[in-house]
Coordinates of C-alpha atoms and ligand atoms in Angstrom, one line a residue:
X294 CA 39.4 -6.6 -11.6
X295 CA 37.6 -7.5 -8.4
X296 CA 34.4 -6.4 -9.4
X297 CA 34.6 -8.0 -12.5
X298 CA 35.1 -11.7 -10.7
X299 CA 32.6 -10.7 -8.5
X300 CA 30.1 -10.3 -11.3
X301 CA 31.2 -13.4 -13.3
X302 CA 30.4 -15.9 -10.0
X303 CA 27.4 -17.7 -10.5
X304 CA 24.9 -17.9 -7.4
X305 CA 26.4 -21.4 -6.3
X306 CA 29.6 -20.3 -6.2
X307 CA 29.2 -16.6 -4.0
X308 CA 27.0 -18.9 -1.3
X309 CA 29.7 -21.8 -0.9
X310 CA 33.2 -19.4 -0.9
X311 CA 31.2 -16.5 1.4
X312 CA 29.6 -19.8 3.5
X313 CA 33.2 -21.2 3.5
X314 CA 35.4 -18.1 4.5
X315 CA 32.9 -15.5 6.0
X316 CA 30.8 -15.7 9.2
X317 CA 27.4 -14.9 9.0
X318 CA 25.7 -13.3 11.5
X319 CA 23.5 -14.5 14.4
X320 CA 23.6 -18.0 13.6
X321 CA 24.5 -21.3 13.2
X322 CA 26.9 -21.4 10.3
X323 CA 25.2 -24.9 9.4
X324 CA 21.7 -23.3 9.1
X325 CA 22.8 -20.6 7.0
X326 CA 20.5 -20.4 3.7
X327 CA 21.6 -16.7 1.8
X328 CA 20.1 -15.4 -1.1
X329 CA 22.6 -14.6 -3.4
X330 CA 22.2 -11.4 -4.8
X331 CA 23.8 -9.8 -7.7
X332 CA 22.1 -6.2 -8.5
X333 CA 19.4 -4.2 -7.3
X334 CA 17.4 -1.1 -8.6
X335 CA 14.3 0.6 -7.3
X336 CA 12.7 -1.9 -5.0
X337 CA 13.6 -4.7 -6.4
X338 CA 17.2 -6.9 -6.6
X339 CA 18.1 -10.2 -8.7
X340 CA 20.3 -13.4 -7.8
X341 CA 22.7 -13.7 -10.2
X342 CA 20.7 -15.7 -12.4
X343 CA 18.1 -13.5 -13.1
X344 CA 15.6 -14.2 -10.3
X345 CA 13.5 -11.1 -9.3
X346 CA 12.9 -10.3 -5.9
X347 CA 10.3 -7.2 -4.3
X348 CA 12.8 -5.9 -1.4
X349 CA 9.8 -5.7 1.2
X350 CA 12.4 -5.4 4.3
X351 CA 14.2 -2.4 2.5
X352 CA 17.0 -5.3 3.1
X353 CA 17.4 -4.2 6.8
X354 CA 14.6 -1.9 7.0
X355 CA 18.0 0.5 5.6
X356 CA 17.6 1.5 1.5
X357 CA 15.0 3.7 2.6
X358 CA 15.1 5.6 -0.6
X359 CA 15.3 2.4 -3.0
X360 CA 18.3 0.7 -4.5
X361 CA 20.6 2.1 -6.8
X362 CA 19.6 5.9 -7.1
X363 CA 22.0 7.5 -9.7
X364 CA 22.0 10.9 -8.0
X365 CA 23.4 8.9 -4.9
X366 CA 25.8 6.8 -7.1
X367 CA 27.4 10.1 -8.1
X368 CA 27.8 11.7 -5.2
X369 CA 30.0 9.1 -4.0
X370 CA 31.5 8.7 -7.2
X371 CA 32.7 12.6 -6.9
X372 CA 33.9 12.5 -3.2
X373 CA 35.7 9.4 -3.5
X374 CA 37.8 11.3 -6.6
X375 CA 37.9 14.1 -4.8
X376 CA 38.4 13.4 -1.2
X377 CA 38.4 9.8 -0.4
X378 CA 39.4 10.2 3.5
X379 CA 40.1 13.2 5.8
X380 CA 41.0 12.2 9.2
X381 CA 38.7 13.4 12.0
X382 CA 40.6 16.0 13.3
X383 CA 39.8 18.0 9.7
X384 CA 37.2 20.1 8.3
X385 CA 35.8 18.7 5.5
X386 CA 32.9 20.3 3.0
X387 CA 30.8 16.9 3.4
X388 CA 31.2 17.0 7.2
X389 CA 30.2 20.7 7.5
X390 CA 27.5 20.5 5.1
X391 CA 25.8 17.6 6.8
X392 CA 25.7 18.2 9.8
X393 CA 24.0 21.9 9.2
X394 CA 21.7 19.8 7.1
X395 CA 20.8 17.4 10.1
X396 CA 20.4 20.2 12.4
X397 CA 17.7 21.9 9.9
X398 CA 16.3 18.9 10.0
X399 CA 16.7 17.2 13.5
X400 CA 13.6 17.9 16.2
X401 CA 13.8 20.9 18.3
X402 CA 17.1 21.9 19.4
X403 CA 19.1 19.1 18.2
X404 CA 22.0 20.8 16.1
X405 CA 25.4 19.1 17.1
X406 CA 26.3 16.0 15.5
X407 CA 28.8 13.1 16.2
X408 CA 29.2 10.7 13.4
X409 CA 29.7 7.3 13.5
X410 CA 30.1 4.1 11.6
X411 CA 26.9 3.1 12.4
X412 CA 24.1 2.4 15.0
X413 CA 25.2 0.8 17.8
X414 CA 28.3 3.0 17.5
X415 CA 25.8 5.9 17.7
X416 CA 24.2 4.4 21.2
X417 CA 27.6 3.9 22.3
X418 CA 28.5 7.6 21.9
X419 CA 24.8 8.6 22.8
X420 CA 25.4 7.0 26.1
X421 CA 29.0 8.1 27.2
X422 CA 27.8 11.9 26.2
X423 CA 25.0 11.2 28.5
X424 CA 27.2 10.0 31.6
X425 CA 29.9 12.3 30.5
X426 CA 27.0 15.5 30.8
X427 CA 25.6 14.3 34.1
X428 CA 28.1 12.8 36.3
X429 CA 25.3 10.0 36.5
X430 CA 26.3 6.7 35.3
X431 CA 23.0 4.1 35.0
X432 CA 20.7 3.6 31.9
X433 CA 17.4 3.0 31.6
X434 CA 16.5 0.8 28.7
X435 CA 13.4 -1.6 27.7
X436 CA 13.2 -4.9 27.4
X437 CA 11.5 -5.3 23.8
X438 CA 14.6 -3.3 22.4
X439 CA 17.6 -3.6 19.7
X440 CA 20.3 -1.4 20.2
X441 CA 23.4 -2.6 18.5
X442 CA 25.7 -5.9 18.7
X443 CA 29.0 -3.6 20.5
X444 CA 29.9 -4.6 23.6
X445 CA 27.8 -1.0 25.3
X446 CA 25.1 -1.1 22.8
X447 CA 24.6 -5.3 23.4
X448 CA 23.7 -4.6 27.2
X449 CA 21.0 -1.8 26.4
X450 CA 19.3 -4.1 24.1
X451 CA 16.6 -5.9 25.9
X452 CA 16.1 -8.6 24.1
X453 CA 17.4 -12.3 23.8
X454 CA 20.1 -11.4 22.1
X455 CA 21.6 -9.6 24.8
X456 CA 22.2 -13.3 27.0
X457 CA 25.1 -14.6 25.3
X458 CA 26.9 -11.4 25.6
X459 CA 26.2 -10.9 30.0
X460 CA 28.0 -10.1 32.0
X461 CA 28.7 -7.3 29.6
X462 CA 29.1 -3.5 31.0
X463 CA 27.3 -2.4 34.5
X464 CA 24.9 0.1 35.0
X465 CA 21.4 -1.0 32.6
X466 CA 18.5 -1.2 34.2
X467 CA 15.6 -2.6 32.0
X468 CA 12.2 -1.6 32.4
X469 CA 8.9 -3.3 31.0
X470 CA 7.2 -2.2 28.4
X471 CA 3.9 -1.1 27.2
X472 CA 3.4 -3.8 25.0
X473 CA 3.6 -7.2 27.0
X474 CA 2.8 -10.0 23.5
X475 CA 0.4 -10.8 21.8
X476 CA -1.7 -12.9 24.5
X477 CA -0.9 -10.7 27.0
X478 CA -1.6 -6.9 24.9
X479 CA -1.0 -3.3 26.0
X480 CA -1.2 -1.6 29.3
X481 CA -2.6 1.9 29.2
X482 CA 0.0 5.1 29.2
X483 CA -0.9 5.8 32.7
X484 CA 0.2 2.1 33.8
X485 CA 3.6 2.3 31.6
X486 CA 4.8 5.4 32.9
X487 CA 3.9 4.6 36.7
X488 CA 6.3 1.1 36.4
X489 CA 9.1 3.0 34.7
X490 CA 8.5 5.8 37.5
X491 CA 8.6 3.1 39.9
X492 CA 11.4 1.5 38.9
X493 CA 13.1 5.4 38.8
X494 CA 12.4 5.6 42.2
X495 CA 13.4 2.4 43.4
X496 CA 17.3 2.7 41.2
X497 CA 17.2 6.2 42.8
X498 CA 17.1 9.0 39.9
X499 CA 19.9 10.7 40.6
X500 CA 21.9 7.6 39.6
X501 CA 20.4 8.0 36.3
X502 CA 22.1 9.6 33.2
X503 CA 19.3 8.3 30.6
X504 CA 16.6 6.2 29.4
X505 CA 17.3 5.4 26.1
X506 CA 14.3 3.8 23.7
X507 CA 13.0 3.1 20.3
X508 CA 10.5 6.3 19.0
X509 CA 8.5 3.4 17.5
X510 CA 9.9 -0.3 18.5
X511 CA 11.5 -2.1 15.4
X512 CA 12.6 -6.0 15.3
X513 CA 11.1 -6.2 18.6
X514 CA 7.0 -6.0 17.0
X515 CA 6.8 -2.4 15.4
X516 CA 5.5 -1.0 18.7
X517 CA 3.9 2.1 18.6
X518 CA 3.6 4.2 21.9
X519 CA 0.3 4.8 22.9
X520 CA -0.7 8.0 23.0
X521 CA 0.8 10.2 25.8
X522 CA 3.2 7.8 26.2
X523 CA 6.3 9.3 24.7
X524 CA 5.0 12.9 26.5
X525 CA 4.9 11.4 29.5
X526 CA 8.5 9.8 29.1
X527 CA 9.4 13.6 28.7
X528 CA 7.9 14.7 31.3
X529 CA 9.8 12.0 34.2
X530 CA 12.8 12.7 32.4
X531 CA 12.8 16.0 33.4
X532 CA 11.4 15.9 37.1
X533 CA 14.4 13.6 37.3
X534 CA 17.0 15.1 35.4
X535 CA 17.2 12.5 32.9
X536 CA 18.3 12.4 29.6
X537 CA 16.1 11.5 27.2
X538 CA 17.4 9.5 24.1
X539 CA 15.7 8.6 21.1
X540 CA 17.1 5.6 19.2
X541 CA 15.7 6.4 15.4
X542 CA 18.2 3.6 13.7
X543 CA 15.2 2.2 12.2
X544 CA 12.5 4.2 13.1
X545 CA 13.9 7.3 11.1
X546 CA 14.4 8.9 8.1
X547 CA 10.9 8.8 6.7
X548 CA 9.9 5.2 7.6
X549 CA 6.9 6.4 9.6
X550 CA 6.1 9.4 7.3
X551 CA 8.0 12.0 9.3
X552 CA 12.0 12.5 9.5
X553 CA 12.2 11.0 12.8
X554 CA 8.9 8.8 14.4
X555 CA 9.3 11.1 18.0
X556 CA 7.7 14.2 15.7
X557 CA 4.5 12.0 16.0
X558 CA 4.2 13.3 19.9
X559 CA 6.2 16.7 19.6
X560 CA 8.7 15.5 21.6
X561 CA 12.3 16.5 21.5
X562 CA 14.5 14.2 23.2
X563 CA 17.8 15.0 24.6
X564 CA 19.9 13.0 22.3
X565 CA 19.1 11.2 19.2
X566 CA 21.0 8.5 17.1
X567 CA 20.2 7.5 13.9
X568 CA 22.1 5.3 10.9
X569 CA 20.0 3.2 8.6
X570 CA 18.1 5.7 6.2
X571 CA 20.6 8.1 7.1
X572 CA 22.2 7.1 4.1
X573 CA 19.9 4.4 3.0
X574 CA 23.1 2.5 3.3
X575 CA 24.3 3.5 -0.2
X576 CA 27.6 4.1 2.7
X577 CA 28.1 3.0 6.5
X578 CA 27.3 5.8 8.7
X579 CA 25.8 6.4 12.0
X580 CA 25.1 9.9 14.1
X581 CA 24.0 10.8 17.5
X582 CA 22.5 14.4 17.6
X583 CA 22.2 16.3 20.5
X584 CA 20.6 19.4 22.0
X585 CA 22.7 22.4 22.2
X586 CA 22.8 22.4 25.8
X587 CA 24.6 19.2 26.1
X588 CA 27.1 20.2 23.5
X589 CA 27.8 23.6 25.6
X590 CA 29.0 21.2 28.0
X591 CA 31.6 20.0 25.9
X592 CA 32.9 23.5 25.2
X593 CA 35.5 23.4 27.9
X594 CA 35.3 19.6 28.8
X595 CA 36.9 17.1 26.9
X596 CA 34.5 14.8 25.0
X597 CA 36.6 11.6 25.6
X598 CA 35.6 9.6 22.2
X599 CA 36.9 9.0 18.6
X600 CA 36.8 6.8 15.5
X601 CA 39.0 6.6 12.6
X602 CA 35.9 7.1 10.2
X603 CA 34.2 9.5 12.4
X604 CA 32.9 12.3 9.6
X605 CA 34.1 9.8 6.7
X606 CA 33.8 12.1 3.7
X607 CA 32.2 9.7 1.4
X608 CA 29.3 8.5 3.8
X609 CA 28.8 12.2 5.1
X610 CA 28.3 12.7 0.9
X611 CA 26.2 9.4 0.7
X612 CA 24.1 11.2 3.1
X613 CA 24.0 14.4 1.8
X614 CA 22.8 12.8 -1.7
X615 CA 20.3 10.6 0.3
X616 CA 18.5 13.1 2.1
X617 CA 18.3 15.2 -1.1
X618 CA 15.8 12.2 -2.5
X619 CA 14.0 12.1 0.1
X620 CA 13.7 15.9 -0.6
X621 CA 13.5 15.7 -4.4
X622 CA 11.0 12.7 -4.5
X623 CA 9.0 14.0 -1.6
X624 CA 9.5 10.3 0.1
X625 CA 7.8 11.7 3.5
X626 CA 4.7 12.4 1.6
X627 CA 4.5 8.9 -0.4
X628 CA 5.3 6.8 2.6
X629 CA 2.3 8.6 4.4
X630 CA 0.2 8.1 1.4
X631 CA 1.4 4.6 1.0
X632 CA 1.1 3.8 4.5
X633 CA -2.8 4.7 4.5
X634 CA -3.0 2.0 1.3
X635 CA -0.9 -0.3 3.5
X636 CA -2.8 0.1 7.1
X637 CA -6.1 -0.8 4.7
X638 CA -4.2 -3.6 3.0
X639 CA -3.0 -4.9 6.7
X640 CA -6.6 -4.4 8.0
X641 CA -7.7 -6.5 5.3
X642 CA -5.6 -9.5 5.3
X643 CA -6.5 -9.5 9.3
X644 CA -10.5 -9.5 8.5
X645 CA -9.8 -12.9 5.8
X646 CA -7.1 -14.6 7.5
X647 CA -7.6 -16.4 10.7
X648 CA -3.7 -16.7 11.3
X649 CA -3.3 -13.1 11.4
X650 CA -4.0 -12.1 15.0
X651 CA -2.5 -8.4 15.1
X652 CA -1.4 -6.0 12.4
X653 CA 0.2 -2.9 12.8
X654 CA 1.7 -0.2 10.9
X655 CA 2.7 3.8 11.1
X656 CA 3.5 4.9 7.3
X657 CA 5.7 2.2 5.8
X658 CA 6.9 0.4 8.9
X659 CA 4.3 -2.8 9.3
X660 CA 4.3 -5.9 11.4
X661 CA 2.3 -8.4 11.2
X662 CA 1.7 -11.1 14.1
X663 CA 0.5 -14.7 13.4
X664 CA -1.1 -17.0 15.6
X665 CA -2.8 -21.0 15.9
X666 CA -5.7 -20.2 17.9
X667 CA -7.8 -16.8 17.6
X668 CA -9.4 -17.0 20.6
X669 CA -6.2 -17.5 23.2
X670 CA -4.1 -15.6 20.3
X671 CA -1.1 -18.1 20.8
X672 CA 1.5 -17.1 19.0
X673 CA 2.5 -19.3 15.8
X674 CA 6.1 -19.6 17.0
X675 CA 7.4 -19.4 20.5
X676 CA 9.1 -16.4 21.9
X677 CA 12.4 -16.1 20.7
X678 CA 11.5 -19.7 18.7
X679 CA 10.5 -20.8 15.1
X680 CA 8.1 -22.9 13.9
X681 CA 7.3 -25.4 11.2
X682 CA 4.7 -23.2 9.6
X683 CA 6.4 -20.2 10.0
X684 CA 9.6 -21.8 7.8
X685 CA 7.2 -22.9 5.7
X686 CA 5.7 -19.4 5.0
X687 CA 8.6 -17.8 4.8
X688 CA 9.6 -20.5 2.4
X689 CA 6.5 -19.8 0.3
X690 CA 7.4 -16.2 0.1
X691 CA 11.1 -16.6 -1.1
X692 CA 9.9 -18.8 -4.0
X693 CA 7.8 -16.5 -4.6
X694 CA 10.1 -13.6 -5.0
X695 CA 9.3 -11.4 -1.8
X696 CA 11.7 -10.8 0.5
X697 CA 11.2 -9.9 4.0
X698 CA 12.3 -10.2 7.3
X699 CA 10.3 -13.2 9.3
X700 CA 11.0 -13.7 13.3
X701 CA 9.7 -15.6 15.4
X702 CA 5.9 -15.3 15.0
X703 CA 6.3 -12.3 12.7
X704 CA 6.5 -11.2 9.2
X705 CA 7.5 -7.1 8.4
X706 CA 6.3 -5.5 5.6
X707 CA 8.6 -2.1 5.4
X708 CA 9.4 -1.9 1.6
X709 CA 11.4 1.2 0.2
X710 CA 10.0 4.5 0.2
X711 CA 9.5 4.9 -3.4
X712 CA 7.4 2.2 -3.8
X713 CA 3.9 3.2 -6.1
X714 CA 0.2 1.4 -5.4
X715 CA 0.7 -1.3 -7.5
X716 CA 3.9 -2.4 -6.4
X717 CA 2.6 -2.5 -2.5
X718 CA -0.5 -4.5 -4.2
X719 CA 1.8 -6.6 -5.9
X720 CA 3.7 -7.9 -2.9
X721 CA 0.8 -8.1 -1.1
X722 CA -1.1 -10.5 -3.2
X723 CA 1.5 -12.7 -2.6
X724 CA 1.6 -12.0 1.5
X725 CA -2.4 -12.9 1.0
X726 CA -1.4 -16.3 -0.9
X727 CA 1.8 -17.4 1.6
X728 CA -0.8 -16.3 5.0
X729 CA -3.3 -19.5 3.4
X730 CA -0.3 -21.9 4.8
X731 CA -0.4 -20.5 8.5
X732 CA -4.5 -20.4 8.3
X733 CA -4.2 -23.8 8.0
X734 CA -2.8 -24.6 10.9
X735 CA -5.7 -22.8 13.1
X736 CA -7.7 -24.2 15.7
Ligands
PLP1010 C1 16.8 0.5 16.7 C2 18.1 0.0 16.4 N1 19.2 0.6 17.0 C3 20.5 0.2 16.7 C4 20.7 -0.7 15.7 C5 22.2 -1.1 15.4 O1 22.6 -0.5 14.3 P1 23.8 -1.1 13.5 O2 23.5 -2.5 13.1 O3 24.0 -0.1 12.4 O4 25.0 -1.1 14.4 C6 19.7 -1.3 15.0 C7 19.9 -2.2 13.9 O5 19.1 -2.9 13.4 C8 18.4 -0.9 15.3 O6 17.3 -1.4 14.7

């Protein structure tokens, strides 16, 4: 019955009742402008009147595998039939079969697996096993970082959304960077890792359970480490005793051509979360791995956590389903193929368009940074600001049935995983017509 109203509403009518009894989030309700959106299938979705959209944000860089995958339909179809809910304290076939699937799967030693709901929920639990497995309670974190909007998760992030949340829980220490903006550009490994050491020394390590960062930087500018960088992270970690965690929320699950973006530097980190592409978010669920060391630790100490849906049958068979496309399809292999076409597509746009100061991209995760003057490379909206122009070309893009995700000074291109050629073509051609708005405002 629901669904049936549901699909009877007309576009008007699902933006004014969701504007009028729903919050939306990390806004002003007044500025609030949603698409409304009816179905979706492969890489692209439709309002309910018909309009057709490219999904070039994978919505929230989440529906990795594309939308509406029938193999993942039924999967969830059958466990919800079959075992809608188990509480956590039960064994379920879902639950056992994904987490051996994760640890086949999962970089080095990483075989033991806590689910959550979702990400931030992961980096909530990644943390408390950390403090719980040293006895240390400070974390390192970085200041060009998303985390997760819980209350923990909020304080790790670095960026401006954490400032409406402080004074939020003690103990984060953020540490710079190697990426410093646009104008401003990269510091070399050996300068990153000397400031984090620095700062190791100066908290005192042994008051350090773990530095917890992005493999490869998401909403904060797609930044990927230099090389030596995420080795060298390794490396203080353990002349400290630090754990290492790896936040792969968005960087995972084949975005950057590999299952998680650390297999880039053959690093294995001590702790892992992940959510996202996990099920390409056919379901809600998050996970923090760990190595098996940690998880000996917990053999005769209690591991003080719990969630109602921790292990939730039907998002443990969500991701089953999901990683079997992935498998099936071979959507490693395409998003590294693709993301060759897509580096030379980026490259491209940055030779003809004066507004395009930067472009970046490792397989099918791709920034792009605009700016009004080529020479200083100021950016075309302020930190943490908008812009005329950039409304305006993410205005031009909407009518013009591409969606993506546009902050700040920046546009993302990180379309689904299944996407062929001419669909990337496609959607660029009409990046390469919106970009002619922001050229013209270059000095
Ligand atoms: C890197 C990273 N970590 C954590 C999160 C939080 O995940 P969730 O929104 O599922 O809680 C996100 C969400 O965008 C993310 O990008």
């Amino acid at each position: 019955m629901a669904t049936e109203v549901l699909a009877t509403m007309s576009g008007e009518e699902m933006i004014a009742l969701s504007k009028k009894h729903t919050l939306f989030e990390w806004t002003a309700q007044s500025k609030v402008d949603p698409i409304p959106v009816a179905r979706a299938k492969g890489i692209y979705f439709w309002t309910p009147d018909g309009k057709r959209f490219i999904d070039f944000n994978s919505q929230l860089m989440c529906v990795n595998i594309g939308h509406g995958d029938e193999r993942v339909v039924r999967a969830v179809q059958r466990q919800v039939e079959t075992l809608a809910y188990a509480n956590p304290f039960m064994a379920t076939e879902p639950r056992a079969r994904l987490g051996a699937k994760l640890a086949e799967i999962a970089p080095g030693d990483i075989e033991v697996f806590f689910f959550t709901n979702g990400g931030a929920e992961a980096n909530e639990n990644a943390i408390k096993l950390a403090r719980l497995a040293t006895g240390r309670h400070k974390i390192l974190a970085r200041y060009r970082s998303y985390h997760g909007a819980t209350a923990g998760s909020m304080m790790l992030t670095g960026d401006p959304r954490r400032w409406a949340a402080e004074p939020g829980m003690p103990g984060v220490v953020h540490v710079l960077d190697p990426y410093h903006g646009i104008e401003r550009g990269w510091d070399t490994t050996e300068q990153s890792l000397a400031l984090i050491e620095e700062t190791i020394q100066l908290e005192g390590g042994h008051t350090i359970a773990a530095f917890i960062l992005e493999s490869v930087t998401g909403t904060n500018g797609v930044l990927i480490p230099p090389d030596g960088y995420m080795q060298g992270v390794r490396k203080i970690c353990d002349k400290y005793g630090i754990l290492m965690i790896c936040d792969e929320v968005m960087a995972g699950f084949g975005r950057t051509g590999e299952w998680f973006a650390i297999n880039h530097w053959g690093v294995v980190p001590d702790l892992i979360t992940m959510a996202k592409g996990l099920t390409s978010a056919y379901v809600q669920l998050g996970a923090v791995g760990m190595r098996r060391t940690i998880a000996d630790h917990f053999q005769d100490k209690v591991f003080y956590g719990g969630l109602t849906y921790n292990s939730h049958p039907v998002a443990c068979a969500a991701a089953l389903a999901s990683i079997q496309v992935y498998e099936e399809d071979r959507l490693l292999e395409n998003a590294r193929r693709m993301g060759a076409v897509m580096t030379e597509l980026l490259a491209d746009l940055a030779k003809r368009h004066p507004s395009v100061g930067a472009a970046r991209s490792l397989g099918l995760f791709g920034l792009v940074e605009l700016v009004r003057d080529r020479a200083k490379k100021t950016p075309m909206a302020p930190f943490n600001g908008a812009s005329d122009e950039m409304q305006a070309f993410a205005k031009f893009l909407r009518q013009e049935g591409l969606y993506t995700f546009v902050r700040w000074h920046t546009f993302f291109t990180n379309p689904p995983l299944c996407i062929t050629e001419p669909e990337l073509r496609e959607a660029f051609g009409i990046i390469d017509r919106a970009l002619e708005i922001t050229d013209r405002a270059v000095r």
